[in-house]
mmCIF file of C-alpha atoms and ligand atoms in Angstrom:
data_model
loop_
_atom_site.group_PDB
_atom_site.id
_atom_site.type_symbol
_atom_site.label_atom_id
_atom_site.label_comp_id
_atom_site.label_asym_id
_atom_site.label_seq_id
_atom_site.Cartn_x
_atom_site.Cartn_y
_atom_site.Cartn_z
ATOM 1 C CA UNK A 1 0.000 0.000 0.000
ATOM 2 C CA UNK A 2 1.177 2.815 -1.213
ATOM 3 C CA UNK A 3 1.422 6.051 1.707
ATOM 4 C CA UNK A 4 -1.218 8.766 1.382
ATOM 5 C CA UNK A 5 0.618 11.582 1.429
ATOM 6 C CA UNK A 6 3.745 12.915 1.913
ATOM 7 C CA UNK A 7 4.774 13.711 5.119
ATOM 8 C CA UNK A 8 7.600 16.911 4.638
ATOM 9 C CA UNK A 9 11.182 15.844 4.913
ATOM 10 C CA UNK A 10 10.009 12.634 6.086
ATOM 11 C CA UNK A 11 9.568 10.401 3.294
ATOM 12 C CA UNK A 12 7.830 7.103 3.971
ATOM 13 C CA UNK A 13 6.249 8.309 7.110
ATOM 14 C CA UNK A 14 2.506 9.528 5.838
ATOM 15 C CA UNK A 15 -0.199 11.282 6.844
ATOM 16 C CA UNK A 16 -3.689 9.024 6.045
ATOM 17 C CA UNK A 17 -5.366 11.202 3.199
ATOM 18 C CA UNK A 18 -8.431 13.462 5.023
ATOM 19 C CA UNK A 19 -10.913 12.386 2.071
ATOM 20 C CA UNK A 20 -12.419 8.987 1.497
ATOM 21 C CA UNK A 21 -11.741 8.630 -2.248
ATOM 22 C CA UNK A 22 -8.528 6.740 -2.770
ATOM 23 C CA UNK A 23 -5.986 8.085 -4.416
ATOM 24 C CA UNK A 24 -3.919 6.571 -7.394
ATOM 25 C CA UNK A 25 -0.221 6.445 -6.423
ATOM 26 C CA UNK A 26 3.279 5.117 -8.090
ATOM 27 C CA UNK A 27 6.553 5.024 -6.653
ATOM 28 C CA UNK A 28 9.997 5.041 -8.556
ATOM 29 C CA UNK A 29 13.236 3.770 -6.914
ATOM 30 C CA UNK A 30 16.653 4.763 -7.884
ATOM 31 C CA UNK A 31 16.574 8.622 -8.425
ATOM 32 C CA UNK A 32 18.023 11.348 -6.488
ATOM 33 C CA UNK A 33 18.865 8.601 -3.925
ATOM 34 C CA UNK A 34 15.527 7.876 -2.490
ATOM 35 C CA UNK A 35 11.746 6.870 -3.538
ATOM 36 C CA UNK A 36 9.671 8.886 -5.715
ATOM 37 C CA UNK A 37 5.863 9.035 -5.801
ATOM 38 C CA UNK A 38 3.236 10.547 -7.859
ATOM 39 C CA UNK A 39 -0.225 10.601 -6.892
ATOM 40 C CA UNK A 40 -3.441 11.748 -8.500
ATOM 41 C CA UNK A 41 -6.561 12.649 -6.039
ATOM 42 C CA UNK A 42 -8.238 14.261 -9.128
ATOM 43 C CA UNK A 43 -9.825 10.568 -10.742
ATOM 44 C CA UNK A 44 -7.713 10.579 -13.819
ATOM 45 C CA UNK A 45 -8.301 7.046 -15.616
ATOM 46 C CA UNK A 46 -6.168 4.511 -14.882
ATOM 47 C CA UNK A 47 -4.782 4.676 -18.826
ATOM 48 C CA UNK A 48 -3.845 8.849 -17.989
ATOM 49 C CA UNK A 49 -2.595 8.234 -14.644
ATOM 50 C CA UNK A 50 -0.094 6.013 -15.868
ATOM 51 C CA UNK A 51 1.188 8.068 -19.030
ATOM 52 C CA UNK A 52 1.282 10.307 -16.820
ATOM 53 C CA UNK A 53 3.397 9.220 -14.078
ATOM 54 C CA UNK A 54 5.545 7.101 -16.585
ATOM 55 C CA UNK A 55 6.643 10.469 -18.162
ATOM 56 C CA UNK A 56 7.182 12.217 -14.830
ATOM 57 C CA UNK A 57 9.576 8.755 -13.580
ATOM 58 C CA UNK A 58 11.407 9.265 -17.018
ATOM 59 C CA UNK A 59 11.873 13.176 -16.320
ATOM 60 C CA UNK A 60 13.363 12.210 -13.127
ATOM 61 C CA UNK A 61 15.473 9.548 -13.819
ATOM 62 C CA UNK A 62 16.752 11.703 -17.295
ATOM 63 C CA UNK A 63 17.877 14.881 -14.388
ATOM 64 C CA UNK A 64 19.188 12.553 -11.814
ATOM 65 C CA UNK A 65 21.293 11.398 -14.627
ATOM 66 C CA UNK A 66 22.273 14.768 -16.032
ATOM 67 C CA UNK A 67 23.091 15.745 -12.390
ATOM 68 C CA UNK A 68 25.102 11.939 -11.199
ATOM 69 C CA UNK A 69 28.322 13.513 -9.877
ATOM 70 C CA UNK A 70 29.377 10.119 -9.088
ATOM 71 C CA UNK A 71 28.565 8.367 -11.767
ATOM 72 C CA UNK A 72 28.680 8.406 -15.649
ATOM 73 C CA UNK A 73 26.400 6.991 -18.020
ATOM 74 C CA UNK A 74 27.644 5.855 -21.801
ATOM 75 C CA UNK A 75 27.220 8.411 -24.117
ATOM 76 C CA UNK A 76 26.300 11.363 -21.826
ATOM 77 C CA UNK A 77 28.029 14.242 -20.585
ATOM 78 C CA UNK A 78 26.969 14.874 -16.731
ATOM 79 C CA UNK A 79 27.948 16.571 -13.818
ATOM 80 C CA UNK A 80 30.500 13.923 -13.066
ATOM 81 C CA UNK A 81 32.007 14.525 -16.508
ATOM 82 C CA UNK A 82 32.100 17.838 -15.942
ATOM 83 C CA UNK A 83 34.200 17.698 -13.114
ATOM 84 C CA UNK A 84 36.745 14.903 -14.063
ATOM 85 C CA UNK A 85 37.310 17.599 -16.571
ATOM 86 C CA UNK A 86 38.150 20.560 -13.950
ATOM 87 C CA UNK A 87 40.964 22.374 -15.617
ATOM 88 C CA UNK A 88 40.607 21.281 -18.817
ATOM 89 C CA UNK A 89 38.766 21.803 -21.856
ATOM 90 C CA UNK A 90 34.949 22.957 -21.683
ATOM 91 C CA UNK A 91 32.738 20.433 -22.632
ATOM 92 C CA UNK A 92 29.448 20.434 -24.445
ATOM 93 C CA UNK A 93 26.762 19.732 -22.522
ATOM 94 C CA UNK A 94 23.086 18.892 -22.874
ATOM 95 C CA UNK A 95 20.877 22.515 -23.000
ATOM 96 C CA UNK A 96 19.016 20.957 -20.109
ATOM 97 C CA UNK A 97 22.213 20.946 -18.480
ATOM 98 C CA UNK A 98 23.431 24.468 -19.246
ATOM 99 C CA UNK A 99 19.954 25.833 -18.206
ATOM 100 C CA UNK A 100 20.219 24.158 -14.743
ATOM 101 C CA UNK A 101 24.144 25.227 -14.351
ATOM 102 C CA UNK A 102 22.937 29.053 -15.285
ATOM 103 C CA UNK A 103 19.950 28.523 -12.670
ATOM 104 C CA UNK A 104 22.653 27.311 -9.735
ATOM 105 C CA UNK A 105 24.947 29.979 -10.729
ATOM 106 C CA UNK A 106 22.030 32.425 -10.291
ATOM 107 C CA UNK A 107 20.822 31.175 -6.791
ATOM 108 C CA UNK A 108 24.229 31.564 -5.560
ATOM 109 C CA UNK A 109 23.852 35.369 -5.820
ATOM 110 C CA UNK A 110 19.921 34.790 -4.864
ATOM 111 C CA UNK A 111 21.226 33.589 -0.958
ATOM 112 C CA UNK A 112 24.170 35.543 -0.975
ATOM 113 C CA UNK A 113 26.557 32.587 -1.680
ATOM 114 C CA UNK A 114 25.523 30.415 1.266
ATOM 115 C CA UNK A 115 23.840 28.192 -1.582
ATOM 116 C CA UNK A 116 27.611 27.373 -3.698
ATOM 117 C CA UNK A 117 27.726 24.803 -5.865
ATOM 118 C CA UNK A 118 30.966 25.133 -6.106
ATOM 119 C CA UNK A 119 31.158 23.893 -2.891
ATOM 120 C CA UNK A 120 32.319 20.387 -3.712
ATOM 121 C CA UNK A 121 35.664 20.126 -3.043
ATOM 122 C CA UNK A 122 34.708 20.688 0.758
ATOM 123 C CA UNK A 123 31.334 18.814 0.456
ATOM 124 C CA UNK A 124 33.964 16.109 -0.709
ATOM 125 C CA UNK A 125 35.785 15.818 2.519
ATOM 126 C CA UNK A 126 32.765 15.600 4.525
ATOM 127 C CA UNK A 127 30.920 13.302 2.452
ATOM 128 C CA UNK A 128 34.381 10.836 2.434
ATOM 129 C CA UNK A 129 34.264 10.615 6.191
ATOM 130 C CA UNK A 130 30.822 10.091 6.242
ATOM 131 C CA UNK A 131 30.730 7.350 4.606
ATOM 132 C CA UNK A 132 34.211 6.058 6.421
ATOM 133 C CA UNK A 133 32.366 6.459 9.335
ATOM 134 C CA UNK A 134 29.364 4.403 7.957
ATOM 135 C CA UNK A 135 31.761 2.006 7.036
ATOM 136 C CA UNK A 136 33.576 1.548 10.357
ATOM 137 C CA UNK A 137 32.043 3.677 13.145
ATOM 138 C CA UNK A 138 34.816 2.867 16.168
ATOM 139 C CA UNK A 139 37.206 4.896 13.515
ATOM 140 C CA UNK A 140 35.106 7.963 12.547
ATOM 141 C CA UNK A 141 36.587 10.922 12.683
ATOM 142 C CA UNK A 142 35.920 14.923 10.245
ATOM 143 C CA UNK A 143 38.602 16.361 8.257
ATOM 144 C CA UNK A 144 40.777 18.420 9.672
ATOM 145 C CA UNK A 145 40.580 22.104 9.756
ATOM 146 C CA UNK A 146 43.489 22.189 7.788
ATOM 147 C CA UNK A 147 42.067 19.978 4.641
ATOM 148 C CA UNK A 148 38.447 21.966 4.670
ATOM 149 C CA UNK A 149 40.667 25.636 4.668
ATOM 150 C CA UNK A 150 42.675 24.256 1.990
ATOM 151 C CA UNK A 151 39.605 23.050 -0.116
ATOM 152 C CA UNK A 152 37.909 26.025 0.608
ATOM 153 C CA UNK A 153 40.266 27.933 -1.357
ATOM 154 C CA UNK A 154 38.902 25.805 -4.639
ATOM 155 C CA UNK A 155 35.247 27.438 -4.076
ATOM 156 C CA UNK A 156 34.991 30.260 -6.020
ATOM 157 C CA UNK A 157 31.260 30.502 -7.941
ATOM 158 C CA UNK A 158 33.317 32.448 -10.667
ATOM 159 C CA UNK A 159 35.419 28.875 -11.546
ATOM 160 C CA UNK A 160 32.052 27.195 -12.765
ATOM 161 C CA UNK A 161 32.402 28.994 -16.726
ATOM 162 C CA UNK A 162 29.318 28.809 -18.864
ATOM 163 C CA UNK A 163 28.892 29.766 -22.398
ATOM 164 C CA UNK A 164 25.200 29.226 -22.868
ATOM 165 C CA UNK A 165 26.046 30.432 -26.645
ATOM 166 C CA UNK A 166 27.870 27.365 -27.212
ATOM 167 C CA UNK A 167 26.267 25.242 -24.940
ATOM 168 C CA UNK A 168 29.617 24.415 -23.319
ATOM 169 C CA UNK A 169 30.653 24.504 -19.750
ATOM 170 C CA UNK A 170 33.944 24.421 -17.990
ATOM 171 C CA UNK A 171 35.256 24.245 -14.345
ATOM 172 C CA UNK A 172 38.614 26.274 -14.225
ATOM 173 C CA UNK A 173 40.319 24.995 -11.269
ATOM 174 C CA UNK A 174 41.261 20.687 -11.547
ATOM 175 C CA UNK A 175 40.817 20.907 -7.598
ATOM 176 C CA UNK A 176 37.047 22.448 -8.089
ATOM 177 C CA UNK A 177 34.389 20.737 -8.060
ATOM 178 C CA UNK A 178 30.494 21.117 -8.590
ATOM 179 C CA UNK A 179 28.188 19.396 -6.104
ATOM 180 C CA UNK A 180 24.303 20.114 -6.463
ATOM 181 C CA UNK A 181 23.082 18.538 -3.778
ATOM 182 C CA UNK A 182 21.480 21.087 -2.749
ATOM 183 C CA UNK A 183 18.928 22.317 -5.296
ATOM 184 C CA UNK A 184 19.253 19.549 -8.168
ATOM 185 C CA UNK A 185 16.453 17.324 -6.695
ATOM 186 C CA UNK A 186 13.681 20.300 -6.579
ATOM 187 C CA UNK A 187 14.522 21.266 -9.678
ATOM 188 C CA UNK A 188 14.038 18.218 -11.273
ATOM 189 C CA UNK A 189 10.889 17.963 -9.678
ATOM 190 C CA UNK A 190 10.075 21.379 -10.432
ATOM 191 C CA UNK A 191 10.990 19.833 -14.077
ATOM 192 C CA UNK A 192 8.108 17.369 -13.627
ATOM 193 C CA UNK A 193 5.596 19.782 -12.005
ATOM 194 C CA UNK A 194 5.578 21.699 -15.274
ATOM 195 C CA UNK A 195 5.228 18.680 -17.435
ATOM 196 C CA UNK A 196 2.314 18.211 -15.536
ATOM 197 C CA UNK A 197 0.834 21.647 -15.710
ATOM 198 C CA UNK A 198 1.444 21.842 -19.706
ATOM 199 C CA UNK A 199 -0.568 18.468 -19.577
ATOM 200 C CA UNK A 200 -3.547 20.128 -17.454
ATOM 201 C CA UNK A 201 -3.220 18.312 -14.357
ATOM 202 C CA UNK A 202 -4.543 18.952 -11.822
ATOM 203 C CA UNK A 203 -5.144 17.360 -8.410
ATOM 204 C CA UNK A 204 -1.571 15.479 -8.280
ATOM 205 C CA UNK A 205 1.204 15.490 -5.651
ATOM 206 C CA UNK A 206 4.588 14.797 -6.434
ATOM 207 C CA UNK A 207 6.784 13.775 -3.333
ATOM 208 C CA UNK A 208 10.447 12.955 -4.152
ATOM 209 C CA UNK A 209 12.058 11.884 -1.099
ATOM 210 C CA UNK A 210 10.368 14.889 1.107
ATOM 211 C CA UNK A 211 10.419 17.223 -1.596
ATOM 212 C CA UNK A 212 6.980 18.276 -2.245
ATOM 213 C CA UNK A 213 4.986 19.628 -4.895
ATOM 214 C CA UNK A 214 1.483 19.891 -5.236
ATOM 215 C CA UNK A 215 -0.411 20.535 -8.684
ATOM 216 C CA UNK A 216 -3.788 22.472 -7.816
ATOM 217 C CA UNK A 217 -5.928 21.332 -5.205
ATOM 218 C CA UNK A 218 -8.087 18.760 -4.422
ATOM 219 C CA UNK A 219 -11.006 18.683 -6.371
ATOM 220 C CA UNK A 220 -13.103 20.074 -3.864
ATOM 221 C CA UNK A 221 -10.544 22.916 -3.272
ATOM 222 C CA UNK A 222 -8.978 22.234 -0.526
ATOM 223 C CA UNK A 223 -5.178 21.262 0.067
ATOM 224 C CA UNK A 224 -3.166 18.529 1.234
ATOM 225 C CA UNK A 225 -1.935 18.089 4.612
ATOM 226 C CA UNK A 226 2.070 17.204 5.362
ATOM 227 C CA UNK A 227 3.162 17.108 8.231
ATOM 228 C CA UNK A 228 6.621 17.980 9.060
ATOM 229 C CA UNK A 229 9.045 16.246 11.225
ATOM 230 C CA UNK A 230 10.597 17.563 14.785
ATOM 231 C CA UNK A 231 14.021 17.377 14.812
ATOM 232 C CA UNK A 232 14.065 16.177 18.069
ATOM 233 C CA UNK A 233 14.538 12.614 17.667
ATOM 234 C CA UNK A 234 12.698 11.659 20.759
ATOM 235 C CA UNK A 235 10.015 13.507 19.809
ATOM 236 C CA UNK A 236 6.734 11.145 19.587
ATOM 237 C CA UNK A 237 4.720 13.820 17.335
ATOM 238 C CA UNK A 238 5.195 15.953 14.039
ATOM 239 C CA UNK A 239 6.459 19.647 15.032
ATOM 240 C CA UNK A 240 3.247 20.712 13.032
ATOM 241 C CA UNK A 241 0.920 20.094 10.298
ATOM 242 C CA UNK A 242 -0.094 22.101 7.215
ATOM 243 C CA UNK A 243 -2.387 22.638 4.413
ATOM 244 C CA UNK A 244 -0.923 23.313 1.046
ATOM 245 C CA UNK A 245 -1.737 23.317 -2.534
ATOM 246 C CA UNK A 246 -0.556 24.583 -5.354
ATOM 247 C CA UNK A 247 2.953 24.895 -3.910
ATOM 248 C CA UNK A 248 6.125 23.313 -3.052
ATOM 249 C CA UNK A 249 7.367 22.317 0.657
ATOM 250 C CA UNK A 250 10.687 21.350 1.243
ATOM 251 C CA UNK A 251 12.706 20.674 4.553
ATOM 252 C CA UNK A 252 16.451 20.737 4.855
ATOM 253 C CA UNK A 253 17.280 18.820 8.837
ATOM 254 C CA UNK A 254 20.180 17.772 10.989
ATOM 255 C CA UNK A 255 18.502 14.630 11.071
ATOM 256 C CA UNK A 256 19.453 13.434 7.095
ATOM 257 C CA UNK A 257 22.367 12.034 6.388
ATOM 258 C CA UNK A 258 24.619 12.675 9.288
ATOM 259 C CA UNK A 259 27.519 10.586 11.032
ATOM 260 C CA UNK A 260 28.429 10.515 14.961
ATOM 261 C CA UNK A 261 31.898 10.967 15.689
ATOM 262 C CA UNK A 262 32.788 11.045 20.139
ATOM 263 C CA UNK A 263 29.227 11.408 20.879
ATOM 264 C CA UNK A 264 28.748 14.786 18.555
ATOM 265 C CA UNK A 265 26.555 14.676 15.252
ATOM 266 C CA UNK A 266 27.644 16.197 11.815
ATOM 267 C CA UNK A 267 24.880 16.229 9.502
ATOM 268 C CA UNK A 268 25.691 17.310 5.669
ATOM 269 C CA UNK A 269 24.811 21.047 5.445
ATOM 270 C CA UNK A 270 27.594 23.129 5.051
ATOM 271 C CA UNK A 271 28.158 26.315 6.469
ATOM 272 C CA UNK A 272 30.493 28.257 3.808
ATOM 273 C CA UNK A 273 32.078 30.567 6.619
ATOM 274 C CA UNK A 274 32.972 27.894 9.869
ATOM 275 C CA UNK A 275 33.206 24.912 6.539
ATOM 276 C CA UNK A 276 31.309 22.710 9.955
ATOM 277 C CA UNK A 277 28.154 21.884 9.528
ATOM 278 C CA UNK A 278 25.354 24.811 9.845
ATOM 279 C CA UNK A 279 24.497 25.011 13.839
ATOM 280 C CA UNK A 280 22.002 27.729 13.830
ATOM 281 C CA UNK A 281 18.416 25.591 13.420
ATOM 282 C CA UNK A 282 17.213 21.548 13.531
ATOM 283 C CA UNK A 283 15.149 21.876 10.454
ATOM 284 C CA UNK A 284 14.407 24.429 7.990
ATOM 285 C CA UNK A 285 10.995 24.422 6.177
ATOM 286 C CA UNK A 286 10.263 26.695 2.861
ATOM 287 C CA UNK A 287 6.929 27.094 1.066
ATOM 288 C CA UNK A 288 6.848 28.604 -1.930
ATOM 289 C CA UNK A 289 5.523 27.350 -5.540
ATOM 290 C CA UNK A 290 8.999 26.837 -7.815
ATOM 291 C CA UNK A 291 10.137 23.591 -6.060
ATOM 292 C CA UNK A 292 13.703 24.405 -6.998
ATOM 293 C CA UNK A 293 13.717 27.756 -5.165
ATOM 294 C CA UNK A 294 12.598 25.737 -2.324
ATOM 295 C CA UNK A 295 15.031 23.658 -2.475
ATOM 296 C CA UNK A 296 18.130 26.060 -2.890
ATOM 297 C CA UNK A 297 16.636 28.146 -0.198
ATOM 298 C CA UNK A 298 16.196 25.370 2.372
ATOM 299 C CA UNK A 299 19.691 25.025 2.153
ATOM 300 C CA UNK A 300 20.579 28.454 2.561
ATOM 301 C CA UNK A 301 18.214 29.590 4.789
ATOM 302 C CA UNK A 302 19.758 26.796 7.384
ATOM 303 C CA UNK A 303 22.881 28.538 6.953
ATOM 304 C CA UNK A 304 22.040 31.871 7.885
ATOM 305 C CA UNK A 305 21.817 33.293 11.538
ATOM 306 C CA UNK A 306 17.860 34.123 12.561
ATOM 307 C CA UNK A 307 17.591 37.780 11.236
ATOM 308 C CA UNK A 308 19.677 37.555 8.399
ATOM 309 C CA UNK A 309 17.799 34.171 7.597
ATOM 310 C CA UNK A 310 14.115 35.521 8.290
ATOM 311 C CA UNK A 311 14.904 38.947 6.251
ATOM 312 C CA UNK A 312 16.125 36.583 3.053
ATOM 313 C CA UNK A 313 13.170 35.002 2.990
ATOM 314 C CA UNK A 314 11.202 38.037 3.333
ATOM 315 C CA UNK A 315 12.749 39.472 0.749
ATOM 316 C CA UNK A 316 11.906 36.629 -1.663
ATOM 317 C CA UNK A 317 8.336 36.034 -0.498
ATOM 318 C CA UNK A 318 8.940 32.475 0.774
ATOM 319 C CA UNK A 319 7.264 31.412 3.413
ATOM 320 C CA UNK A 320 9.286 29.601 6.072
ATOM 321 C CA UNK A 321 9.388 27.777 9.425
ATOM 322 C CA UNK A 322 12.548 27.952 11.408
ATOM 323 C CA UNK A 323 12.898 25.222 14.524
ATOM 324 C CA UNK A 324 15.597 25.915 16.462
ATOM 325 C CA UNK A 325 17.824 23.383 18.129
ATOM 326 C CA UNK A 326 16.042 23.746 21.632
ATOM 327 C CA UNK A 327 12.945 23.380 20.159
ATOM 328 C CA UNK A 328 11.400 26.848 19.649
ATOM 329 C CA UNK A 329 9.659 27.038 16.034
ATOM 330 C CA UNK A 330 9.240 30.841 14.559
ATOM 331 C CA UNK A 331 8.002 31.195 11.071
ATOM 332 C CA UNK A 332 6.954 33.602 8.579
ATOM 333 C CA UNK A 333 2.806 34.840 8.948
ATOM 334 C CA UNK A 334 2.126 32.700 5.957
ATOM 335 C CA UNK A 335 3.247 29.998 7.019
ATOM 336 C CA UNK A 336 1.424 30.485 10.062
ATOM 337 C CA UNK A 337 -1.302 31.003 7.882
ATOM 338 C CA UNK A 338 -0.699 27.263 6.193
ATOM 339 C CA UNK A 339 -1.195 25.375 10.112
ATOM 340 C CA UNK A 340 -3.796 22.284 10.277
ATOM 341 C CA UNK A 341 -4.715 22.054 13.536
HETATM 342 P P1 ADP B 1 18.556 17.006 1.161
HETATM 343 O O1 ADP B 1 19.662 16.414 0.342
HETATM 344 O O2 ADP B 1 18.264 16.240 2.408
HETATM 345 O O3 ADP B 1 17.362 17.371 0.359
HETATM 346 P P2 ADP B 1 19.495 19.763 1.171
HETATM 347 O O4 ADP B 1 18.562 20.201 0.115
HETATM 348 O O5 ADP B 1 19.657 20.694 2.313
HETATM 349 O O6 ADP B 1 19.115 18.365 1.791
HETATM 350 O O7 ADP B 1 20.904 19.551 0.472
HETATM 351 C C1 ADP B 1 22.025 19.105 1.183
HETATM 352 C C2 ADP B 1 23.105 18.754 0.207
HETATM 353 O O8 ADP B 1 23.528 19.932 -0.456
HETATM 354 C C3 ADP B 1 24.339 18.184 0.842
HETATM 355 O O9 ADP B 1 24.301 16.790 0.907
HETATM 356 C C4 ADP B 1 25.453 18.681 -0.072
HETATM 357 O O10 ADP B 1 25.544 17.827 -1.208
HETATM 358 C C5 ADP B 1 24.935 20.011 -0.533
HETATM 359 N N1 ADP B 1 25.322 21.152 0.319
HETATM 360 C C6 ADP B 1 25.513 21.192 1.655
HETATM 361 N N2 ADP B 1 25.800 22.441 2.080
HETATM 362 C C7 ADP B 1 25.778 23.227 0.975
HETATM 363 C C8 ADP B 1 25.965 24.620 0.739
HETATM 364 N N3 ADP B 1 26.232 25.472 1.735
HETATM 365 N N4 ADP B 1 25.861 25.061 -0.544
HETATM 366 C C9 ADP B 1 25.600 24.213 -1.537
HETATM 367 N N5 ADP B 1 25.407 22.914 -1.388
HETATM 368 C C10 ADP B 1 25.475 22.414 -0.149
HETATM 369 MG MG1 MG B 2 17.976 22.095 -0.427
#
C-alpha cells in the first residue's frame, strides 16, 4: 500500500489522506537517492494516470542522470564529466544541463553565496568521512581544519564557466568541483511539475524523497496536509501540520544524512564561513511554488543566523518555518497562515 501523502522531509512516514476517495499512487526507486511518488486525487483514468506518471519517472530519472556527480552513463556528458574535466577543456553539454548550471549559478547570488555549488571540493571531505564512518564507526573521525581551509580555497562561484552560446561549460580549477546537492532534486521535480501543468493536471502530488509539490488542489478545493518532522529525535509527534496546494514544501534537517563521531553529530549542510556543519536551526521548512527555489533556499536559509535568515526570505516572499535546536519554532505569517490544527 502505497502512503497517502507525503509527510515533509520525512519520506515514507505519511499522513492518512483526510478524504475517502482513494488516491492513485506510483513510486519510482533509484533517483536522487531515495523513492519517488506521484499521486493523482483528481480521478484521472487509470490509462492517464499512468502516461502520466511514466513520463514524470522518465523526467526524473533523465535529471538525476544529467546531475550523477558520481557516476557516468555511456554516451552522456553529466555533472561527473564535468568535473573529471576541472581544468581542462569545456565540454558540451546537454541545454538541459546548461539551463540548470545558469539557474545554480544564479541562486548563488539569490542567498548571498551560502547556496555554492561550487562547494564540492569541501562537500567532498565531509561526504568521504561520512561514509568512512558508515563504514567503520569505532574509527570515525571529520577532516581536519586544515584539509576543509585548503579546499575552501577551490570554491569560487566564478570557476564554474558557462557559455550558454555554445552550450559548453567548464570548471577552471582541476581541484574544483560542482556538487548540487542542494537544489538539483527540486529542480528536477520542479521539471516534472511543469510537465504536468502543460498536460492540465490537476489534483496530483509529487513527493520525491520529502520534496513536495502539489499541482492544484483537491477537487473540492482544498489542500493537502504534510506534516513535518521535529528534529528532536525523541520527539513522539510531528512539530506541526499544514495545508498546502498549489505549492512546493521542502525541509532541509540535521537529522538526514549525518555521522556521529565522540558522541557529537555532523549532519551534511555546510556552512560556507565555519566549513562545519550549519548550527544555527534543527530543520528548515520553505513554502513557496517553484520547487527548486525551495530547495536552494532550504539550504541556505539553514545557513544563515535568525535575522539575516528571516529577512532573506522576506525578501523573496517564501514562506518559512525555522525550529531551532532547543525546540522553539518561529516562522513567517504565511506559514502560520498554512497550520492544520
Ligand atoms: P537534502 O539532500 O536532504 O534534500 P538539502 O537540500 O539541504 O538536503 O541539500 C544538502 C546537500 O547539499 C548536501 O548533501 C550537499 O551535497 C549540498 N550542500 C551542503 N551544504 C551546501 C551549501 N552550503 N551550498 C551548496 N550545497 C550544499
Ligand atoms: Mg535544499
Amino acid at each position: 500500500m502505497l502512503p497517502a501523502l507525503a509527510a515533509c522531509g520525512m519520506p515514507g512516514e505519511q499522513e492518512a489522506p483526510s478524504e475517502s476517495a482513494e488516491p492513485k499512487g506510483k513510486a519510482y526507486y533509484g533517483y536522487f537517492d531515495t523513492v519517488s511518488y506521484v499521486y493523482d486525487y483528481a480521478g484521472d483514468s487509470a490509462e492517464r494516470f499512468s502516461d502520466r506518471s511514466a513520463e514524470v519517472s522518465h523526467l526524473l530519472e533523465e535529471y538525476h542522470r544529467l546531475f550523477d556527480i558520481y557516476h557516468e552513463y555511456a554516451g552522456l556528458t553529466n555533472l561527473c564529466s564535468l568535473n573529471k574535466a576541472a581544468g581542462g577543456e569545456a565540454l558540451e553539454l546537454d541545454p538541459r544541463l546548461i539551463d540548470f548550471l545558469q539557474y545554480a549559478r544564479g541562486m548563488y547570488d539569490t542567498t548571498g553565496g551560502e547556496m555554492n555549488v561550487m562547494l564540492g571540493a569541501v562537500l567532498r571531505l565531509w561526504h568521504d568521512c561520512r561514509e568512512a564512518a558508515s563504514d567503520d564507526p569505532s574509527n570515525a573521525a571529520i577532516p581536519t581544519e586544515e584539509a576543509l581551509r585548503e579546499a575552501a580555497a577551490h570554491t569560487d562561484i566564478a570557476l564554474l564557466e558557462i557559455d550558454a552560446e555554445k552550450g559548453t561549460a567548464r570548471i577552471a580549477d582541476p581541484l574544483a568541483s560542482i556538487d548540487v546537492g542542494a537544489l538539483g532534486k527540486g529542480y528536477a521535480v520542479e521539471r516534472a511539475a511543469e510537465y504536468l501543468e502543460q498536460e492540465g493536471a490537476f489534483g496530483y502530488v509529487l513527493n520525491i524523497g520529502g520534496n513536495i509539490r502539489c499541482i492544484g488542489t483537491r477537487t473540492d478545493g482544498s489542500g493537502w496536509v504534510t506534516a513535518i518532522r521535529d528534529p528532536d529525535p525523541d520527539a513522539e509527534d510531528y512539530a506541526l501540520r499544514i495545508e498546502i496546494s498549489d505549492t512546493s514544501c521542502v525541509t532541509s534537517g540535521v537529522y538526514e544524512r549525518f555521522f556521529s563521531v565522540n558522541g557529537t553529530q555532523y549532519h551534511h549542510i555546510i556552512d560556507k564561513d565555519t566549513l562545519f556543519p550549519a548550527a544555527y536551526y534543527g530543520s528548515l521548512t520553505v513554502v513557496t511554488r517553484d520547487s527548486g527555489l525551495a530547495d536552494a533556499l532550504s539550504t541556505a536559509l539553514f545557513c544563515l543566523p535568525w535575522e539575516e535568515s528571516a529577512a532573506l526570505a522576506e525578501a523573496l516572499g517564501v514562506e518559512a518555518l525555522w525550529i531551532f535546536p532547543d525546540g522553539e519554532q518561529r516562522m513567517t505569517d504565511g506559514f502560520a497562515a498554512f497550520i492544520h490544527e
